[in-house]
Amino acid sequence: LHVHGAPVDWEAVLAGRGARRVDLPTYPFQHQPFWLVPAATRGTGPEAADPAEAAFWDTVENQDLAALAERLEVTGDSPLSSVLPALSQWRRRRRSRTVVDSWRYRISWQPLTGGRDTAELSGTWLLAVPGGGGEDAVVTAVSEALARHGAEVALLPVRTDETRTALAARLRPEPGATEPAGVLSLLALTDESHPDHPDLPAGLALTTLLVQALGDAGTTAPLWCATRGAVSTGRSDTPAGPRQAMVWGLGRSTALDHPDRWGGLVDLPATLDERAARRLVSLLAQGPGGEDQTAIRPSGIFVRRLTRALAPDTASPDRTWQPRGTVLITGGTGALGAHVARHLARNGADHLVLTGRRGPDAPGARELAAEIEELGAEVTLTACDLTDREQVAALLRDLPEDHHPLTAVIHAAGLPQFTPTDTLTPADLAAVVAAKATGAHHLDELLAGRDLDAFVLFSSVAAAWGSGSQAAYCAANAHLDALAEQRRARGLAATSVAWG
Ligand SMILES: NC(=O)c1ccc[n+]([C@@H]2O[C@H](COP(=O)([O-])OP(=O)(O)OC[C@H]3O[C@@H](n4cnc5c(N)ncnc54)[C@H](OP(=O)(O)O)[C@@H]3O)[C@@H](O)[C@H]2O)c1
């Protein structure tokens, strides 16, 4: 408000916060920012200033009886003997929340300042493009942009039916030929699916194939992978596209598996005009150690950062979720699913539907069901393979509508994966992607018209910052993160938890 010129009653704003006057530096400034940074973005831990606690003490200081009674969940005329346990409980609750909040991070996008708009390329740049390499507006625009800015462009069309050996043979340089200066892949831009694995985006499979074949051919040039609409740099940007986002998951993992020949990820704008082309060239021309997770937008280049997430006040309605009615937990008989099921049963859910491919035959499923019933919730154990849309539709159709209707979904189903990118087959990639991403896609689509209290996706820190030898897993989880963003942009409930 102040920055935008509105009058602010500073005495009221600063009351109870220990504010005091300080000397500000006088000229000359040494290009050092002195802007106030919110406490939670300053790398704080649980001991950091807690806005909820500050608000609590303000209530006490202002002798606001009604607000204090509401915070402590007691009546205004309660005697001290009943207020004291409420105070103690509030304090303990706050302390554990503050610890949990200190674990929270979010991805943010910052404009890249000080980029070199005059950078030029040199040498041969391989431009990997999907399919037969026919006319395509993006391919033409990128190819022309690279050539205009100093690169000799060699088109490399790659097809899904090409074998790794054949592609490596095409990449192997002739004796005496010089190494390419760089490789830019546009393979992720195809919307098609893999012919043998309909749930697998062809762009993801082709990118994996290219990474493998470049290694086989001994190419050491940095590989850049371009996407379009894979990330959203802020509220004014279009929401992230889950299928495109998968290549970012794969890329972050590949960067760890092959740091010696990794360039980076760049998300292209809808139109590649001359300004955007210049920005692309400036990114490709960076040396080692430059920005490797970037998005080109009409207003500039944005770079991806992991920042601490501000914890919302507990009084915020976004913060509270009261489990009720039926909650569907996919992977409900797995390790985390079982924990969540117990937690929800203890906290008010009336009916839990726990699914996995094996349903009641999963190890420990029946014991888990008995335990949950003892906690007071009804349980249904159902076998359902989430990769099969018909099975998911039948599962949702069979849920009780009158008696405890469905209010929330926890998608905890998934397959692990620990294989270096180099040995990953399209079938491995498809299997890992299907359980998480296709499953989530089916749930999202089949529940589109449903007003849910919560739609929680169990993702992983592996998607947020990459994890070596987990390219397929990172890709699948990146899909979940993007799907949550996209659902929120559609006004629907969604939370993706990057467990780590
Ligand atoms: N545990 C961790 O530390 C951790 C860390 C980061 C992220 N996560 C994520 O959190 C989720 C749960 O992890 P977890 O450790 O509980 O895994 P888990 O014990 O292996 O459980 C996974 C569950 O998914 C089910 N499942 C697998 N494929 C399925 C399919 N196609 N259709 C339906 N159900 C399927 C499995 O049951 P069936 O085999 O019977 O199908 C199992 O119940 C996973 O998505 C995982 O990636 C976990």
XYZ file of C-alpha atoms and ligand atoms in Angstrom:
548
model
C 0.000 0.000 0.000
C 2.774 2.398 0.997
C 4.751 1.726 -2.176
C 1.630 2.450 -4.196
C 1.100 5.771 -2.434
C -1.737 4.907 -0.033
C -1.569 6.469 3.441
C -0.685 3.834 6.055
C -1.295 4.128 9.801
C 2.211 2.973 10.755
C 1.602 3.141 14.500
C -1.199 0.587 14.203
C 0.771 -1.616 11.779
C 3.885 -1.685 13.932
C 2.175 -1.969 17.325
C 3.632 -4.822 19.366
C 6.327 -5.709 16.823
C 9.262 -4.122 18.609
C 9.699 -1.600 15.773
C 12.337 1.121 16.278
C 13.938 3.827 14.191
C 17.250 2.924 12.555
C 19.780 4.929 10.591
C 19.647 4.294 6.854
C 22.818 4.555 4.808
C 23.390 7.874 3.115
C 24.802 8.344 -0.397
C 26.787 7.070 -2.178
C 24.955 3.744 -2.491
C 27.187 0.835 -3.366
C 24.530 -1.010 -5.429
C 23.595 -2.881 -2.302
C 19.857 -3.453 -1.837
C 18.420 -2.482 1.555
C 14.864 -3.507 0.764
C 13.015 -5.229 3.563
C 12.793 -8.993 2.996
C 9.956 -10.990 4.613
C 11.346 -13.093 7.453
C 10.465 -16.470 5.935
C 12.395 -15.818 2.715
C 15.575 -15.024 4.607
C 16.624 -18.649 5.145
C 14.978 -18.893 8.503
C 14.425 -21.941 10.636
C 11.693 -22.806 13.146
C 13.057 -20.193 15.530
C 12.242 -17.443 13.017
C 9.605 -14.797 13.599
C 6.218 -16.495 13.492
C 3.413 -14.284 12.122
C 0.766 -16.343 13.944
C 2.561 -15.834 17.235
C 2.923 -12.108 16.563
C -0.797 -11.951 15.791
C -1.541 -13.832 19.025
C 0.437 -11.358 21.168
C -1.188 -8.436 19.361
C -4.554 -9.854 20.405
C -3.341 -10.028 24.023
C -1.845 -6.544 23.895
C -5.006 -5.084 22.395
C -7.079 -6.928 25.027
C -9.269 -8.242 22.232
C -11.228 -10.790 24.248
C -13.390 -12.074 21.382
C -10.416 -12.690 19.064
C -8.374 -14.311 21.825
C -11.255 -16.627 22.784
C -11.633 -17.617 19.121
C -7.913 -18.390 18.738
C -7.891 -20.508 21.906
C -11.254 -22.076 21.070
C -12.710 -21.192 24.497
C -15.669 -19.025 25.475
C -15.014 -15.389 26.384
C -15.966 -15.856 30.036
C -13.833 -18.987 30.692
C -11.963 -18.927 34.001
C -8.157 -18.920 34.021
C -8.179 -22.617 35.012
C -9.699 -23.563 31.637
C -7.832 -20.905 29.654
C -4.453 -22.171 30.854
C -4.769 -25.675 29.270
C -6.076 -24.019 26.073
C -3.070 -21.680 26.060
C -0.681 -24.575 26.618
C -2.320 -26.561 23.811
C -2.185 -23.565 21.449
C 1.501 -23.082 22.205
C 2.364 -26.739 21.564
C 0.318 -26.791 18.365
C 2.067 -23.634 17.150
C 5.490 -25.023 17.941
C 4.963 -28.186 15.919
C 3.380 -26.173 13.063
C 6.361 -23.822 13.038
C 8.719 -26.790 12.697
C 6.657 -28.265 9.850
C 6.394 -24.847 8.183
C 10.174 -24.534 8.257
C 10.311 -27.560 5.937
C 8.216 -25.825 3.276
C 9.740 -24.538 0.054
C 8.281 -23.371 -3.201
C 9.525 -22.870 -6.729
C 9.731 -19.270 -7.771
C 10.762 -17.599 -11.017
C 12.970 -14.565 -11.064
C 13.820 -12.317 -13.987
C 17.379 -12.809 -15.170
C 19.205 -9.534 -14.999
C 22.507 -8.704 -16.646
C 22.095 -11.202 -19.529
C 24.238 -10.675 -22.634
C 21.837 -9.769 -25.417
C 24.724 -9.428 -27.866
C 26.018 -13.002 -27.435
C 26.633 -14.989 -30.622
C 27.041 -18.697 -31.297
C 29.802 -20.411 -33.192
C 30.503 -23.860 -34.625
C 27.952 -26.508 -35.546
C 24.769 -26.834 -33.510
C 22.794 -30.070 -33.849
C 19.085 -29.309 -33.855
C 17.206 -32.490 -32.895
C 13.643 -32.365 -34.202
C 10.783 -34.864 -33.994
C 9.748 -37.123 -36.845
C 10.786 -36.829 -40.442
C 12.020 -33.241 -40.049
C 9.306 -31.812 -42.310
C 8.115 -28.210 -42.237
C 7.291 -27.005 -38.779
C 6.991 -23.344 -37.745
C 8.954 -23.698 -34.481
C 11.690 -25.792 -36.076
C 12.054 -23.226 -38.855
C 12.034 -20.267 -36.442
C 14.634 -21.813 -34.101
C 16.814 -23.032 -36.943
C 16.807 -19.582 -38.590
C 17.455 -17.852 -35.260
C 20.526 -19.992 -34.540
C 21.867 -19.496 -38.060
C 21.266 -15.711 -37.870
C 23.347 -15.588 -34.697
C 26.433 -17.408 -35.867
C 25.658 -21.136 -35.663
C 25.980 -23.619 -38.460
C 22.771 -25.606 -37.991
C 22.657 -29.375 -38.648
C 19.101 -30.747 -38.488
C 18.785 -34.103 -36.748
C 15.316 -35.623 -37.235
C 14.600 -38.403 -34.689
C 11.707 -40.880 -34.923
C 10.226 -43.033 -32.174
C 10.787 -46.184 -34.241
C 14.484 -45.467 -34.662
C 16.754 -47.708 -32.622
C 19.296 -46.356 -30.214
C 22.071 -48.032 -32.211
C 20.943 -46.430 -35.469
C 20.702 -42.974 -33.914
C 24.128 -43.316 -32.255
C 25.593 -44.337 -35.620
C 24.167 -41.159 -37.197
C 25.613 -39.065 -34.359
C 29.106 -40.575 -34.466
C 31.339 -37.995 -36.212
C 33.243 -38.918 -39.371
C 36.972 -39.381 -38.722
C 38.622 -35.952 -38.556
C 35.293 -34.084 -38.202
C 34.974 -31.555 -35.393
C 32.624 -32.057 -32.470
C 29.403 -30.040 -32.509
C 29.518 -26.949 -30.292
C 26.147 -27.804 -28.817
C 22.931 -29.795 -29.198
C 19.488 -28.211 -28.963
C 16.604 -30.655 -28.745
C 13.113 -29.689 -29.880
C 12.008 -33.313 -29.470
C 9.846 -32.496 -26.456
C 7.649 -30.234 -28.559
C 5.765 -33.050 -30.256
C 2.260 -33.630 -28.874
C 2.194 -37.247 -30.016
C 2.274 -40.342 -27.842
C 4.712 -43.228 -28.135
C 3.252 -45.734 -30.641
C 3.858 -48.751 -28.359
C 2.972 -46.999 -25.083
C -0.059 -44.734 -25.554
C 0.330 -43.096 -22.106
C 3.933 -42.115 -22.761
C 4.482 -38.713 -24.418
C 6.633 -39.318 -27.508
C 8.669 -36.207 -26.647
C 9.744 -37.755 -23.337
C 10.744 -41.043 -24.992
C 12.573 -39.263 -27.827
C 14.498 -37.049 -25.370
C 15.590 -40.133 -23.429
C 16.652 -41.838 -26.663
C 18.686 -38.779 -27.668
C 20.461 -38.592 -24.277
C 21.379 -42.275 -24.589
C 22.506 -42.126 -28.235
C 24.613 -38.979 -27.646
C 26.396 -40.888 -24.883
C 26.906 -43.938 -27.127
C 28.328 -41.701 -29.867
C 30.757 -40.102 -27.413
C 29.304 -36.614 -27.988
C 30.453 -34.280 -25.238
C 28.702 -31.133 -26.478
C 26.151 -29.711 -24.005
C 22.560 -30.813 -24.575
C 19.798 -28.219 -24.213
C 16.179 -29.359 -24.165
C 13.464 -26.934 -25.228
C 9.837 -27.210 -24.191
C 6.817 -24.964 -24.607
C 4.398 -24.272 -21.756
C 6.145 -26.740 -19.418
C 6.441 -24.185 -16.628
C 4.498 -21.190 -15.410
C 6.599 -18.241 -14.308
C 3.805 -16.553 -12.352
C 0.138 -15.716 -12.184
C 0.166 -13.781 -15.443
C 1.736 -16.720 -17.312
C -0.254 -19.671 -18.687
C -0.450 -22.633 -16.272
C 2.193 -25.353 -16.605
C 1.370 -28.196 -19.006
C 1.810 -31.565 -17.250
C 2.979 -33.477 -20.360
C 5.606 -30.867 -21.228
C 6.640 -30.580 -17.562
C 7.712 -34.241 -17.592
C 10.720 -33.365 -19.749
C 11.817 -30.950 -17.015
C 11.700 -33.788 -14.491
C 13.698 -36.000 -16.834
C 16.137 -33.139 -17.523
C 16.835 -32.420 -13.854
C 17.687 -36.081 -13.341
C 19.792 -36.307 -16.509
C 21.706 -33.207 -15.398
C 22.848 -35.249 -12.380
C 23.509 -38.447 -14.348
C 25.494 -36.650 -17.076
C 26.683 -33.289 -15.732
C 29.611 -33.342 -18.179
C 27.344 -33.089 -21.218
C 24.278 -31.308 -19.880
C 23.378 -27.817 -21.056
C 19.974 -27.021 -19.581
C 16.227 -26.670 -19.970
C 14.607 -23.764 -21.726
C 10.883 -23.154 -21.987
C 10.034 -21.269 -25.168
C 7.336 -18.609 -25.524
C 4.323 -19.097 -27.777
C 5.944 -16.944 -30.476
C 9.645 -16.975 -31.210
C 10.161 -13.408 -32.443
C 13.601 -11.793 -32.847
C 13.714 -10.667 -29.202
C 12.924 -14.204 -27.996
C 15.456 -15.635 -30.476
C 18.160 -13.313 -29.061
C 17.321 -14.474 -25.563
C 17.535 -18.117 -26.641
C 20.922 -17.501 -28.221
C 22.179 -15.705 -25.097
C 21.256 -18.763 -22.997
C 22.845 -21.266 -25.379
C 26.005 -19.153 -25.569
C 26.565 -19.235 -21.779
C 29.568 -21.205 -20.675
C 29.531 -23.935 -18.040
C 27.929 -22.901 -14.754
C 25.326 -20.644 -16.415
C 21.588 -20.693 -15.808
C 20.231 -24.124 -16.709
C 16.503 -23.918 -15.873
C 15.069 -21.011 -17.756
C 11.924 -19.707 -19.398
C 11.826 -17.156 -22.190
C 8.839 -14.865 -22.014
C 7.886 -11.604 -23.806
C 9.109 -9.630 -20.756
C 12.493 -11.357 -20.475
C 14.290 -14.496 -19.340
C 13.146 -16.076 -16.073
C 15.230 -18.438 -13.949
C 13.927 -21.103 -11.596
C 14.722 -20.847 -7.893
C 13.841 -22.846 -4.786
C 12.785 -20.461 -2.026
C 11.403 -20.880 1.443
C 7.610 -20.805 1.465
C 5.874 -18.406 3.798
C 3.637 -20.289 6.183
C 0.068 -19.025 6.053
C -1.540 -18.016 9.333
C -3.382 -20.944 10.903
C -6.498 -18.803 10.883
C -6.370 -18.769 7.058
C -9.217 -20.846 5.551
C -6.716 -22.276 2.997
C -4.790 -23.798 5.836
C -7.480 -25.905 7.409
C -8.822 -29.130 6.022
C -11.316 -31.031 8.093
C -11.499 -34.603 6.747
C -15.109 -35.718 6.378
C -17.274 -38.091 4.384
C -15.424 -40.460 2.055
C -11.751 -39.991 1.271
C -10.215 -42.015 -1.556
C -6.567 -42.940 -1.020
C -4.881 -44.446 -4.069
C -1.915 -46.534 -2.954
C -3.807 -46.619 0.350
C -2.302 -49.978 1.274
C 1.262 -48.753 0.665
C 3.643 -47.299 3.254
C 2.588 -43.631 3.177
C -1.012 -44.377 2.182
C -1.497 -46.441 5.364
C -0.089 -43.624 7.551
C -2.405 -41.107 5.929
C -5.372 -43.466 6.305
C -4.774 -43.774 10.058
C -4.335 -40.011 10.378
C -7.571 -39.273 8.511
C -9.510 -41.867 10.532
C -8.297 -40.211 13.754
C -9.233 -36.774 12.471
C -12.805 -37.139 11.321
C -13.017 -39.014 7.989
C -16.134 -41.210 8.000
C -15.145 -43.626 5.261
C -11.803 -44.459 3.680
C -11.486 -46.165 0.298
C -8.032 -47.694 0.030
C -6.961 -48.869 -3.395
C -3.996 -50.504 -5.072
C -3.721 -53.013 -7.886
C -3.859 -55.836 -5.336
C -6.579 -54.279 -3.177
C -7.349 -56.491 -0.137
C -4.588 -58.931 -1.174
C -1.799 -56.398 -0.600
C 0.385 -57.390 2.366
C -1.057 -56.038 5.641
C -4.178 -54.607 3.938
C -6.733 -56.486 6.039
C -4.903 -55.707 9.297
C -4.798 -52.049 8.289
C -8.530 -52.082 7.582
C -9.240 -53.588 11.014
C -7.053 -50.955 12.690
C -8.866 -48.129 10.924
C -12.264 -49.517 11.824
C -11.152 -49.538 15.460
C -10.386 -45.844 15.047
C -14.029 -45.319 14.096
C -13.997 -44.992 10.290
C -15.513 -47.336 7.716
C -13.056 -48.897 5.267
C -13.394 -50.259 1.739
C -10.431 -52.098 0.212
C -10.664 -52.167 -3.577
C -8.386 -53.489 -6.299
C -8.031 -50.865 -9.020
C -5.277 -50.324 -11.535
C -5.184 -46.561 -11.998
C -3.590 -46.837 -15.404
C -6.852 -48.344 -16.687
C -9.375 -45.532 -17.179
C -12.342 -47.951 -17.112
C -11.284 -49.365 -13.737
C -10.954 -45.850 -12.286
C -14.355 -44.857 -13.687
C -15.913 -47.992 -12.134
C -14.218 -47.286 -8.785
C -15.655 -43.755 -8.711
C -19.089 -44.934 -9.886
C -19.274 -47.434 -7.032
C -18.534 -44.871 -4.313
C -21.499 -44.175 -2.030
C -23.269 -40.964 -3.026
C -25.914 -40.586 -0.288
C -23.976 -42.123 2.554
C -20.720 -40.159 3.149
C -20.119 -38.723 -0.334
C -16.585 -38.344 -1.681
C -14.916 -35.169 -0.374
C -11.209 -35.722 -0.972
C -8.652 -37.707 -2.962
C -5.122 -38.552 -1.912
C -3.147 -39.914 -4.862
C -0.312 -41.842 -3.216
C -0.023 -44.632 -5.782
C 3.207 -44.903 -7.675
C 6.110 -47.063 -8.689
C 9.700 -46.366 -7.664
C 12.569 -46.387 -10.209
C 16.304 -46.580 -9.754
C 17.967 -47.047 -13.151
C 20.484 -44.728 -14.778
C 19.019 -42.745 -17.700
C 21.460 -44.671 -19.862
C 19.712 -48.008 -19.307
C 16.119 -46.798 -19.209
C 13.877 -48.520 -21.795
C 10.654 -47.021 -23.184
C 8.794 -49.789 -21.302
C 10.401 -48.750 -17.952
C 9.626 -45.138 -18.671
C 6.012 -45.964 -19.584
C 5.422 -48.104 -16.466
C 6.676 -45.485 -13.998
C 4.890 -42.641 -15.755
C 1.626 -44.576 -15.998
C 1.149 -45.368 -12.293
C 1.621 -41.774 -11.179
C 0.895 -39.474 -14.099
C -1.742 -41.418 -16.040
C -3.420 -42.338 -12.754
C -3.538 -38.667 -11.716
C -4.780 -37.665 -15.160
C -7.652 -40.161 -14.957
C -8.653 -38.971 -11.487
C -8.481 -35.333 -12.560
C -10.545 -35.926 -15.673
C -13.155 -38.217 -14.131
C -13.662 -35.922 -11.127
C -13.670 -32.712 -13.188
C -17.167 -31.640 -12.177
C -16.688 -32.490 -8.524
C -16.199 -29.872 -5.827
C -13.601 -31.529 -3.585
C -12.174 -30.283 -0.276
C -8.749 -31.661 -1.203
C -7.020 -33.289 -4.161
C -3.573 -34.190 -2.898
C -0.838 -35.610 -5.114
C 2.116 -37.395 -3.538
C 5.071 -36.104 -5.488
C 8.723 -36.106 -4.559
C 11.611 -33.795 -3.931
C 13.206 -35.760 -6.792
C 11.020 -33.765 -9.194
C 11.768 -30.458 -7.490
C 15.556 -30.617 -7.688
C 16.289 -33.855 -9.527
C 17.637 -37.193 -8.412
C 20.278 -39.213 -10.222
C 19.181 -42.521 -11.801
C 15.523 -41.593 -11.362
C 14.714 -39.891 -14.651
C 11.362 -41.640 -15.167
C 10.361 -41.102 -11.530
C 11.333 -37.410 -11.726
C 9.330 -37.037 -14.938
C 6.240 -38.666 -13.420
C 6.398 -36.479 -10.312
C 6.973 -33.330 -12.370
C 3.695 -34.206 -14.097
C 1.954 -34.256 -10.694
C 3.386 -30.865 -9.690
C 2.269 -29.297 -12.968
C -1.160 -30.927 -12.737
C -1.661 -29.360 -9.290
C -0.730 -25.941 -10.705
C -3.078 -26.452 -13.612
C -6.003 -27.552 -11.433
C -5.532 -24.503 -9.209
C -5.552 -22.290 -12.275
C -8.889 -23.944 -13.146
C -10.172 -23.003 -9.679
C -10.074 -26.594 -8.379
C -8.580 -27.955 -5.166
C -5.052 -29.302 -5.607
C -1.894 -29.729 -3.555
C 1.220 -31.515 -4.676
C 3.447 -32.560 -1.788
C 7.115 -33.015 -2.704
C 8.048 -35.538 -0.039
C 11.741 -35.746 0.572
N 8.123 -43.090 1.023
C 8.828 -42.001 0.771
O 9.760 -41.660 1.473
C 8.457 -41.120 -0.398
C 9.282 -40.041 -0.748
C 8.911 -39.235 -1.826
C 7.738 -39.508 -2.513
N 6.978 -40.571 -2.174
C 5.775 -40.851 -2.966
O 4.678 -41.120 -2.121
C 3.876 -42.162 -2.671
C 3.714 -43.301 -1.680
O 4.990 -43.816 -1.370
P 5.160 -45.152 -0.570
O 6.517 -45.146 0.004
O 3.967 -45.334 0.297
O 5.125 -46.226 -1.762
P 4.683 -47.771 -1.699
O 4.736 -48.298 -0.317
O 5.451 -48.460 -2.754
O 3.150 -47.704 -2.136
C 2.784 -47.433 -3.448
C 1.347 -47.881 -3.628
O 0.963 -47.636 -4.970
C 0.170 -48.727 -5.414
N 0.258 -48.768 -6.882
C 1.365 -48.875 -7.663
N 1.018 -48.888 -8.958
C -0.324 -48.757 -9.007
C -1.269 -48.699 -10.062
N -0.921 -48.792 -11.354
N -2.585 -48.562 -9.740
C -2.967 -48.479 -8.443
N -2.123 -48.538 -7.407
C -0.811 -48.682 -7.691
C 0.789 -49.937 -4.728
O -0.147 -50.989 -4.535
P -0.164 -52.265 -5.551
O 1.249 -52.709 -5.685
O -1.076 -53.227 -4.888
O -0.709 -51.709 -6.808
C 1.114 -49.350 -3.349
O -0.012 -49.427 -2.512
C 4.552 -42.612 -3.950
O 3.909 -41.997 -5.019
C 5.971 -42.113 -3.802
O 6.541 -41.804 -5.034
C 7.316 -41.384 -1.137
